[in-house]
Structure formats: C-alpha cells, structure tokens
Tab-separated table of C-alpha atoms in Angstrom:
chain	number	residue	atom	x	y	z
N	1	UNK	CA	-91.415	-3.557	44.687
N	2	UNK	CA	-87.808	-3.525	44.899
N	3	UNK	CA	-87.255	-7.419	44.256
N	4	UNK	CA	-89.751	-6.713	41.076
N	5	UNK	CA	-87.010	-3.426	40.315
N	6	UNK	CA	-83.991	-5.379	40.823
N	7	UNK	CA	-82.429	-7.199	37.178
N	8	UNK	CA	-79.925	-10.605	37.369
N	9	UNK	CA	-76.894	-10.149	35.212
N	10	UNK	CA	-75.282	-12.613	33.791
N	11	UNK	CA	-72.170	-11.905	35.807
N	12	UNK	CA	-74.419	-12.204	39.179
N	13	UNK	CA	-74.106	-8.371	40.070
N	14	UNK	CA	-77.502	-6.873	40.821
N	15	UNK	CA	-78.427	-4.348	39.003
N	16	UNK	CA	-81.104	-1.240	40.460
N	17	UNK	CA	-81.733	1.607	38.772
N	18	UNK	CA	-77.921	2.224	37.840
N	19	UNK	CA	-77.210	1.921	41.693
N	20	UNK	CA	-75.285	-1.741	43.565
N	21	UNK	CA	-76.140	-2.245	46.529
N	22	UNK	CA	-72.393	-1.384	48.019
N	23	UNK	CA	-73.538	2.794	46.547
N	24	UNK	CA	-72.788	4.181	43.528
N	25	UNK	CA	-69.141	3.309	41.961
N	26	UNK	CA	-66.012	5.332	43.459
N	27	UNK	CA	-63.713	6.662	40.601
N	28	UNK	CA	-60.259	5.676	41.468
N	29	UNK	CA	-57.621	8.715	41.926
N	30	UNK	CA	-54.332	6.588	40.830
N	31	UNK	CA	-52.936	6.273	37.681
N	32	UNK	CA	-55.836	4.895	35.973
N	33	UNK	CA	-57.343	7.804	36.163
N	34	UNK	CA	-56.244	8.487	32.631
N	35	UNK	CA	-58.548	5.651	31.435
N	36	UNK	CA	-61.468	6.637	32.493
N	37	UNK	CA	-61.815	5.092	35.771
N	38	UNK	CA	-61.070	1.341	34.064
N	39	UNK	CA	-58.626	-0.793	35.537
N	40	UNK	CA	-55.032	-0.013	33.691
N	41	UNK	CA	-56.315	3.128	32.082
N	42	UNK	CA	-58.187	1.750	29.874
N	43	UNK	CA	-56.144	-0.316	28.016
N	44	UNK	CA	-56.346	-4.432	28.733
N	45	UNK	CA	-53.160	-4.995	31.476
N	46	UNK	CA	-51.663	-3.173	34.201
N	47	UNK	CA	-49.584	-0.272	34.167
N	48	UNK	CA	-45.644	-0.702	35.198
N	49	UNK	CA	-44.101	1.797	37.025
N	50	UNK	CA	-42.464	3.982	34.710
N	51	UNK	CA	-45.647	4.032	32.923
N	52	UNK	CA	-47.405	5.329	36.222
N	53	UNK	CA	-44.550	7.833	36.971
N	54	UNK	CA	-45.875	9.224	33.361
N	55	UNK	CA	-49.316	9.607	34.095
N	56	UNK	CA	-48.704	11.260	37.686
N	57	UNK	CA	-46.929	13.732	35.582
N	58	UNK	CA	-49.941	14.782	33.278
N	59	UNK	CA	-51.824	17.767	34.158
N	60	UNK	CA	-56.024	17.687	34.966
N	61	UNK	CA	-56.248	18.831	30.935
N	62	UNK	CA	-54.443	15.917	29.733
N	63	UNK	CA	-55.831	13.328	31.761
N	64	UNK	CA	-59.239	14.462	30.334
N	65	UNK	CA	-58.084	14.346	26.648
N	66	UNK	CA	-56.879	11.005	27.376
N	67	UNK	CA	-60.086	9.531	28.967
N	68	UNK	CA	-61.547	10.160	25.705
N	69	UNK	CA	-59.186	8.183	23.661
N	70	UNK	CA	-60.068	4.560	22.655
N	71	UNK	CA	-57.814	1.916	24.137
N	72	UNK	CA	-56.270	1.814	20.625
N	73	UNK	CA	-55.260	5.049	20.915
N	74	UNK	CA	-54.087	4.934	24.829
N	75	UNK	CA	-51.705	1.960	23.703
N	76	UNK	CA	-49.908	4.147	21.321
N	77	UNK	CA	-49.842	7.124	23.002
N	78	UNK	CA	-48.429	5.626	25.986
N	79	UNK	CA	-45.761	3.214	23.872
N	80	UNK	CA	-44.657	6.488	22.607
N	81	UNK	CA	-44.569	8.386	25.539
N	82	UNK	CA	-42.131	5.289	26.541
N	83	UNK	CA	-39.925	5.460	23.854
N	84	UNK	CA	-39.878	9.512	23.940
N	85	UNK	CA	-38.652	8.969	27.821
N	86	UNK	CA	-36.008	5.931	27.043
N	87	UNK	CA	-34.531	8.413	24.087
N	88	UNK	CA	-33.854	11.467	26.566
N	89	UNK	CA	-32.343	9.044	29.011
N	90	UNK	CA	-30.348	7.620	26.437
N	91	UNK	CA	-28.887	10.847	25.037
N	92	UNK	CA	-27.807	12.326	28.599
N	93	UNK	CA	-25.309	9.179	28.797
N	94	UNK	CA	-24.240	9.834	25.263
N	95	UNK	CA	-21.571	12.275	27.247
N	96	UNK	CA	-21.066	15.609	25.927
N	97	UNK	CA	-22.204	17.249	23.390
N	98	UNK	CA	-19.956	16.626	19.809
N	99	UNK	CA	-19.132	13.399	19.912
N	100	UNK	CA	-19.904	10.755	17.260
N	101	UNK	CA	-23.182	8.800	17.856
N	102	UNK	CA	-22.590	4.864	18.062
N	103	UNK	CA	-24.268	2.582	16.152
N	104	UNK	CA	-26.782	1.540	18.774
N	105	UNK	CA	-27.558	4.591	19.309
N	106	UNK	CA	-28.324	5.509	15.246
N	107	UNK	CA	-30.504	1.943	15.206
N	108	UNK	CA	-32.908	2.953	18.013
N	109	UNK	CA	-36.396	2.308	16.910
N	110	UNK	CA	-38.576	5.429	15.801
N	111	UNK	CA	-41.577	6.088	17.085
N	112	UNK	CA	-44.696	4.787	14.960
N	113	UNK	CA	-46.571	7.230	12.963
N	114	UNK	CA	-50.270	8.062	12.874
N	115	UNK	CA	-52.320	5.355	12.678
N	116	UNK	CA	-49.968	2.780	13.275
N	117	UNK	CA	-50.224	0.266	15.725
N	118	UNK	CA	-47.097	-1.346	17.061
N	119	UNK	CA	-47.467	-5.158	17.121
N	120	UNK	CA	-48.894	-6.893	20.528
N	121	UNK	CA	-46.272	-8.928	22.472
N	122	UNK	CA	-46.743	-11.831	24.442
N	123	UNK	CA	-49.708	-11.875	26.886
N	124	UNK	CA	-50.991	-9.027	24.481
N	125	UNK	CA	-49.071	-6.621	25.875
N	126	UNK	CA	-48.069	-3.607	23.233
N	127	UNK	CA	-43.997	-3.668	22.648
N	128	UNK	CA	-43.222	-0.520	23.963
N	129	UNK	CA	-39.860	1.162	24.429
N	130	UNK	CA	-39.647	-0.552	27.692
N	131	UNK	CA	-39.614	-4.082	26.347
N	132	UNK	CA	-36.700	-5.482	24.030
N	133	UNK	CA	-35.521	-8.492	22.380
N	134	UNK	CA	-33.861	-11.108	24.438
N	135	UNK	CA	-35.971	-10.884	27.933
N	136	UNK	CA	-35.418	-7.159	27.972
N	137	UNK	CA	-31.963	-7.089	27.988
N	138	UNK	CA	-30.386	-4.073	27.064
N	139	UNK	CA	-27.746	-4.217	24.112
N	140	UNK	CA	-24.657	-2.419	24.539
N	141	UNK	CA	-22.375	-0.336	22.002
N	142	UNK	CA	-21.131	-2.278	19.031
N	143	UNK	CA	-17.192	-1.824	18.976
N	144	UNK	CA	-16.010	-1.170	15.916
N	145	UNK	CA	-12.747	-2.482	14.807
N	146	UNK	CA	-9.976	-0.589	12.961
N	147	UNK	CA	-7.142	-0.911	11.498
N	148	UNK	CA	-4.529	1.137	13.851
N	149	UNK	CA	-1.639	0.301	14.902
N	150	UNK	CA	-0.019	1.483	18.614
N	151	UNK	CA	3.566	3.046	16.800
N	152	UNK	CA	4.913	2.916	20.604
N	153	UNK	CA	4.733	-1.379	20.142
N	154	UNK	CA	8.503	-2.295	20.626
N	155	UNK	CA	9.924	-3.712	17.337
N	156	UNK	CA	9.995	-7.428	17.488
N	157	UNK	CA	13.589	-9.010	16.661
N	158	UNK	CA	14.538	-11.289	14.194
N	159	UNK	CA	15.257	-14.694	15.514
N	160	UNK	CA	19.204	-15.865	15.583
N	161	UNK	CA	20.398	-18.687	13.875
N	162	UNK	CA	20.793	-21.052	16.057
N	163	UNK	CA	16.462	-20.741	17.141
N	164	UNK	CA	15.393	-21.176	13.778
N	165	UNK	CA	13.962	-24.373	12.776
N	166	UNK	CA	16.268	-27.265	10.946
N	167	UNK	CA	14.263	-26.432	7.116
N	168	UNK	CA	15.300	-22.639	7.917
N	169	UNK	CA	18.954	-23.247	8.826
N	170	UNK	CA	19.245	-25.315	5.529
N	171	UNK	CA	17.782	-22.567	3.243
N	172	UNK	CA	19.729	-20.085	4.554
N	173	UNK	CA	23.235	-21.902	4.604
N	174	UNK	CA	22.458	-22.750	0.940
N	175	UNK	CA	21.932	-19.215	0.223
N	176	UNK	CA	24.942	-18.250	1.524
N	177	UNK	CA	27.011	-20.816	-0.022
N	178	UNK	CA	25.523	-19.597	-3.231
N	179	UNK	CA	26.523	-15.868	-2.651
N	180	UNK	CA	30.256	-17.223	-2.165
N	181	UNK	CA	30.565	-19.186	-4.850
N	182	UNK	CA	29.171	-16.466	-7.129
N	183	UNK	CA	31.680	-13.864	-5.960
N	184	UNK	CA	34.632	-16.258	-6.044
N	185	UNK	CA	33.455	-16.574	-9.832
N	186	UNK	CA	33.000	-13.249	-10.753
N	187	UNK	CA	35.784	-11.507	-8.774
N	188	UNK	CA	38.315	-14.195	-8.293
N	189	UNK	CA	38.347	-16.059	-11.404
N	190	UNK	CA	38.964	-14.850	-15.277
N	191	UNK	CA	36.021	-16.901	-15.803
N	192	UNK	CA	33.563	-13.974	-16.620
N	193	UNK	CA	34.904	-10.587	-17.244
N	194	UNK	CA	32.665	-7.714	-15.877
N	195	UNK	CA	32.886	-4.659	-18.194
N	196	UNK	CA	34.500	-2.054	-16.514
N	197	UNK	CA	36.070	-4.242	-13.995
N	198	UNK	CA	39.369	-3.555	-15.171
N	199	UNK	CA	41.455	-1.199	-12.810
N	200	UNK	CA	38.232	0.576	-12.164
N	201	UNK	CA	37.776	1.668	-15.683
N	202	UNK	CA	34.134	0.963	-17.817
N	203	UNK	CA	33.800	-0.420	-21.546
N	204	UNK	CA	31.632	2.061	-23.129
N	205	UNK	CA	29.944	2.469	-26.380
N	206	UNK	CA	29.042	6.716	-26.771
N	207	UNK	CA	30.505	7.592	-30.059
N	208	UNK	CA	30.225	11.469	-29.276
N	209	UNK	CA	31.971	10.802	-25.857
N	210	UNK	CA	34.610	9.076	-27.840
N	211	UNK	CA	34.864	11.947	-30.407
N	212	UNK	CA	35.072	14.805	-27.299
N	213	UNK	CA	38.722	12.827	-26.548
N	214	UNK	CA	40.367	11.842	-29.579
N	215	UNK	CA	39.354	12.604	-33.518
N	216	UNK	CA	37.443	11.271	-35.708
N	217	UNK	CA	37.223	11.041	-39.516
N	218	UNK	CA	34.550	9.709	-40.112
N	219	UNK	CA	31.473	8.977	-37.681
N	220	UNK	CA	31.948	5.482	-36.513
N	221	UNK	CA	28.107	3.311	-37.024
N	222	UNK	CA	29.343	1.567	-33.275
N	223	UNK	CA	31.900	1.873	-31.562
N	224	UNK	CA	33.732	-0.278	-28.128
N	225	UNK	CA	36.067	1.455	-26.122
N	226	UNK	CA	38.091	1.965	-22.848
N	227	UNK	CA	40.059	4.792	-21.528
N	228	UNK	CA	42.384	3.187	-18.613
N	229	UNK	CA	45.176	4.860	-16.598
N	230	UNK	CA	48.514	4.137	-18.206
N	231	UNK	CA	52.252	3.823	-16.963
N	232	UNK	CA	51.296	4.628	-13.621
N	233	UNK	CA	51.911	1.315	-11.225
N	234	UNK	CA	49.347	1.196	-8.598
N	235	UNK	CA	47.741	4.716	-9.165
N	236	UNK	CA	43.908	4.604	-8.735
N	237	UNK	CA	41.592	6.454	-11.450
N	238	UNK	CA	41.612	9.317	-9.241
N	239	UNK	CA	44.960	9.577	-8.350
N	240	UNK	CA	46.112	9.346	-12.149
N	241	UNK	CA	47.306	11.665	-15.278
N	242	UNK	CA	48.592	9.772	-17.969
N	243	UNK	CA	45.549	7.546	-19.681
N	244	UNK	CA	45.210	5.548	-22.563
N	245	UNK	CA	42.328	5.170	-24.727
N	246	UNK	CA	41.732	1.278	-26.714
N	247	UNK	CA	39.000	1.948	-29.386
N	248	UNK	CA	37.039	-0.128	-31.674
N	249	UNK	CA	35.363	1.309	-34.862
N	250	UNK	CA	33.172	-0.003	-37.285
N	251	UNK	CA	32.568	2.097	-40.126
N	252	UNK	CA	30.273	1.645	-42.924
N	253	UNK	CA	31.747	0.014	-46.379
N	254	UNK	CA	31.471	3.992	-47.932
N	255	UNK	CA	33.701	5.350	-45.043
N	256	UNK	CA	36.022	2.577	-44.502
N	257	UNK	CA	36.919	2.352	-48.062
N	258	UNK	CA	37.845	6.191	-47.666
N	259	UNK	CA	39.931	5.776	-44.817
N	260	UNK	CA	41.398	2.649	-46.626
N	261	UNK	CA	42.443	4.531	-49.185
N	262	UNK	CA	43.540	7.908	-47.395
N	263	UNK	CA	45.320	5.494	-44.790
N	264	UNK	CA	49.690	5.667	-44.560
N	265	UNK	CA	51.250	1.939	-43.809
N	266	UNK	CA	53.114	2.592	-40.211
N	267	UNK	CA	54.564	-0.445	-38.512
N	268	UNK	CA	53.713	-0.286	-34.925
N	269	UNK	CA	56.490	0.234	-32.037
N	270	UNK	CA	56.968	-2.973	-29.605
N	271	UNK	CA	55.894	-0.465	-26.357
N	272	UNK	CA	52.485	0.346	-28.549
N	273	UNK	CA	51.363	-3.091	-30.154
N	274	UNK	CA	47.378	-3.649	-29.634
N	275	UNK	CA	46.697	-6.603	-28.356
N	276	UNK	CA	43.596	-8.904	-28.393
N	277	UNK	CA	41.155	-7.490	-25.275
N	278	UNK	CA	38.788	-9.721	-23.824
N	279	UNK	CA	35.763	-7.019	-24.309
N	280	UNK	CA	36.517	-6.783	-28.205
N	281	UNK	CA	33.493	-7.669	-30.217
N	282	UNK	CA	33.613	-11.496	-31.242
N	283	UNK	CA	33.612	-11.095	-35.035
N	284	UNK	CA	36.842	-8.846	-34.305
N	285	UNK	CA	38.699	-11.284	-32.103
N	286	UNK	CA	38.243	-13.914	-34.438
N	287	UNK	CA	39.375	-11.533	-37.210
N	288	UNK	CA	42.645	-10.788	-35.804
N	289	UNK	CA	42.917	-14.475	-34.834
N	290	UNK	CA	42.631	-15.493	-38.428
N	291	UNK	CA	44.847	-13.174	-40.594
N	292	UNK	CA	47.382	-10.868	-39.006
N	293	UNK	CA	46.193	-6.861	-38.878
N	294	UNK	CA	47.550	-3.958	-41.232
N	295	UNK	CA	49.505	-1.389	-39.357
N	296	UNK	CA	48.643	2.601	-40.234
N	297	UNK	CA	49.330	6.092	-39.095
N	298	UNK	CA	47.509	7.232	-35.973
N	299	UNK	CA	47.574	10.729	-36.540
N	300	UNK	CA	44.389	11.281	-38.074
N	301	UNK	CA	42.621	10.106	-34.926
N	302	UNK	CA	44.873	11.933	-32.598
N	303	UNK	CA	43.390	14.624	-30.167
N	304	UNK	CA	43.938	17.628	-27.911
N	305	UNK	CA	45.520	15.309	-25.239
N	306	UNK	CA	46.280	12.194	-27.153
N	307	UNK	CA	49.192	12.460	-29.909
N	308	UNK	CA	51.038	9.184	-29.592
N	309	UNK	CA	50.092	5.626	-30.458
N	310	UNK	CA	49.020	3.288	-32.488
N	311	UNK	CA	46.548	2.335	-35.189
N	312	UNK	CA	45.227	-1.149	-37.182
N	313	UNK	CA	42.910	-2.098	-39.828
N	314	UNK	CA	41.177	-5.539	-39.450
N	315	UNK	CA	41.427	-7.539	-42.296
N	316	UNK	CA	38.145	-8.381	-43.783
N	317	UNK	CA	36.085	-6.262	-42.035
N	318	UNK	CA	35.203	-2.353	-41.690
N	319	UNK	CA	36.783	-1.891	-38.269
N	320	UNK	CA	39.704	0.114	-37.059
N	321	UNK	CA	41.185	-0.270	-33.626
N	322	UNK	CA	43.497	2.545	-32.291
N	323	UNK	CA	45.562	2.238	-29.096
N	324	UNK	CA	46.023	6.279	-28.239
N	325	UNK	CA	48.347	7.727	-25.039
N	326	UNK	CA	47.730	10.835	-23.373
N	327	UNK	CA	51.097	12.810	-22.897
C-alpha cells in the first residue's frame, strides 16, 4: 500500500501524502524568512548582506506582510528599502547642516513610484541602490570651476629689455624713435605752431570772454585772439601784470561798414605796430600780405584795463585787428 500511495515527480522527489520521506519541510529562520520560507525571500537570487542586515531589522508584523507580497512586489520593496538606506548614509557625510548640496548629491536617483518596476540588471538581478554604473563604482563630487582669482597672487613683472625677444626689441625701439622725432618737431622746430604754445598763453575764440576785457562796438560774427604777458622779460603768466591782448574781428558787411565809417585815420607808433602772427586766420595773412592795412583810432575798443594801443582795418575784408596794452 504505500508503494501504490507514493507519486514520481518529474524532478525525482517522492511525493506521499504531502509528507518526503526526510519529514515534513523545516521553515528556515534567516533572512528568507521574509519570503515565505523560499530561498532569497522569495524573489529569484540571493540576498547580499546589506539586504539581510534589512530584513533582521523587520519586526514579526512586517515579515508577515511581506510573505504575502508577490516576488514583484518583494523586488521593489526591497530596491527601495536600498536606496532609502544609501540616501541616509549619504546625507550624514553631507557635513553639517546649511551647506549647499553638490551636484551628485541633487542627481541621486528617486525612488520608483507605485507600480513601477525598476529595470532587471545583468543575471536578472533588480538595479537597486546598491548597484551603479561602471562595476559599482561610486562617483564622487563634481568640482565646479569658477572664475576667482587668489588677490594675495604676487604681481608678475614686466620683462626688461634686454629678455624680450629680437621682433619685441625692434617694435619698441621704433616706437621710441617715433616719440623723439615727434617732440623734436613740435617743440623744437617752428615747423608746427601749437596754439597756445606761445609763452604759455592760448589762442582762443570766446567773443564774450573777449568783450569782459576790452570793448566792443559791435558784436564780432568770430573772433581769434591772444592775451600774452607784455614788457616783462622772463616773467611767467603767473608771475606777470602788464598783458597785451592781439585780436582778430570779423564783422558782418552791416557792422563793418559802420565802423568804417565812424572810424578816425591814426598812424600807428613804431613800439605798437601789429605784426603778421602765425595763428591769424589765412584769408587775413594773405590780406595784409597783399595790400598794406589802414591805420585807426583804438579808443573805441579800449577797456577798464586796456587804454593804449593800436588798431587796423584789413583791406578788402570785414576784419579789424587791434593790438591793446594793459597799463
């Protein structure tokens, strides 16, 4: 009776009435007793360690909610239980509390939602928080790079002549050369006059500045003057009193034929002739070049300060060029 009792299974285990013949099946007290008494738990491999150290920490409560769980369900719960436990670990080497979070640590993978299933890895083993890219490797910090600069770096000096390269030492001797040659033309040479050069004085053109110094008859349309110290040899424009003031007026045709007709003939004195300046207007200088000037009275021009000198009309043109001393 018990051979006719006794079934053959495919797998050649003997099979009697839900009893083998080694007694009914023990229920292992490990870790896998969280899958229902099936080797791993339950869920296809073998548990690693960490994963173990989990389950010994469930309570009796637990461990039954989890036996009934498909092995679905135990693959996600433990892969998140993984990554939960890798996250806490992670955040107590942050440091303390109030610092910025790199950017490894903001691109940590979230755990999946409900109903997802993360993706089986090789061997079929679920990629958990435990396993990463690159044989499960862990990545560290990016560094970020900025733009700062130590202020305490010592200030690098310029190289001296004779280190620079042959190309360099030409540039800069024709540079120099240039400089010298353009002061030797400008300052030593009558080559180019500089307005204002002139014992320190300046060629200006404000009619009303003009008119605050010496009067005015009519309002000039331009005007080209100079106020220089005079009879003073070697005073500087600080150091002197007496000035003279060289003006060049062009009226219009209405108010130069008034003061052509109001003007008195005056022949001027040898110490007060007006002479040709370089910074007179060209149409002027070739004006008094070509026919010779008509001599009038200054005193409708003097001013507060200036009541000596010396006035001209310039033939064939509206312009009137005093030559006034200060007393």
């Amino acid at each position: 009776m018990a051979d006719e009792n006794k079934t053959e299974r495919p797998n050649g285990e003997a099979a009697s009435g839900g009893a083998t013949p080694e007694g009914p099946r023990a229920k292992p007290n490990g870790p896998g007793a969280a899958g229902g008494g099936k080797p791993g738990g339950g869920i296809g491999r073998e548990l690693t360690e960490e994963e173990k150290a989990w389950v010994r920490n469930l309570t009796p409560e637990q461990k039954a909610k989890i036996r009934a769980m498909t092995p679905a369900q135990k693959k996600q719960l433990l892969a998140a239980a993984m990554l939960a436990r890798q996250n806490a670990a992670a955040d107590a080497r942050q440091g303390p509390p109030g610092l910025i979070p790199t950017a490894a640590s903001a691109a940590r993978a979230r755990p999946p939602g409900a109903g997802q299933q993360r993706p089986a890895g090789p061997g079929g083993q679920g990629q958990g928080a435990g396993s990463r890219p690159g044989g499960g490797q862990k990545q560290g910090p990016r560094q970020v790079q900025t733009a700062y600069a130590d202020p305490f770096t010592p200030v690098k000096r310029m190289p001296k002549f004779g280190q620079l390269a042959r190309h360099q030492k030409i540039i800069v001797a024709v540079c120099v050369t240039a400089i010298v040659v353009i002061a030797t033309v400008l300052f030593g040479t009558d080559w180019v006059h500089i307005p204002g050069r002139d014992l320190g004085a300046m060629i200006r053109h404000n009619t009303d500045f003009l008119g605050e110094s010496i009067t005015l008859p009519r309002k000039p349309v331009s005007t080209t003057w100079q106020m220089m110290p005079h009879d003073e040899a070697g005073a500087s424009v600080n150091e002197a009193t007496h000035w003279q003031i060289i003006a060049v007026m062009q009226f219009s045709y209405e108010d130069m034929a008034a003061l052509v007709a109001a003007a008195q003939d005056k022949p001027q004195a040898a110490d007060a002739a007006i002479e040709i300046q370089h910074w007179f207007p060209a149409d002027v200088k070739a004006a008094m070049q070509a026919r010779p000037p008509r001599s009038i009275d200054p005193s409708p021009f003097f001013g507060e300060r200036y009541k000596r000198g010396s006035a001209i009309i310039v033939t064939g043109t509206n312009t009137i060029v005093v030559r006034l001393l200060s007393d």
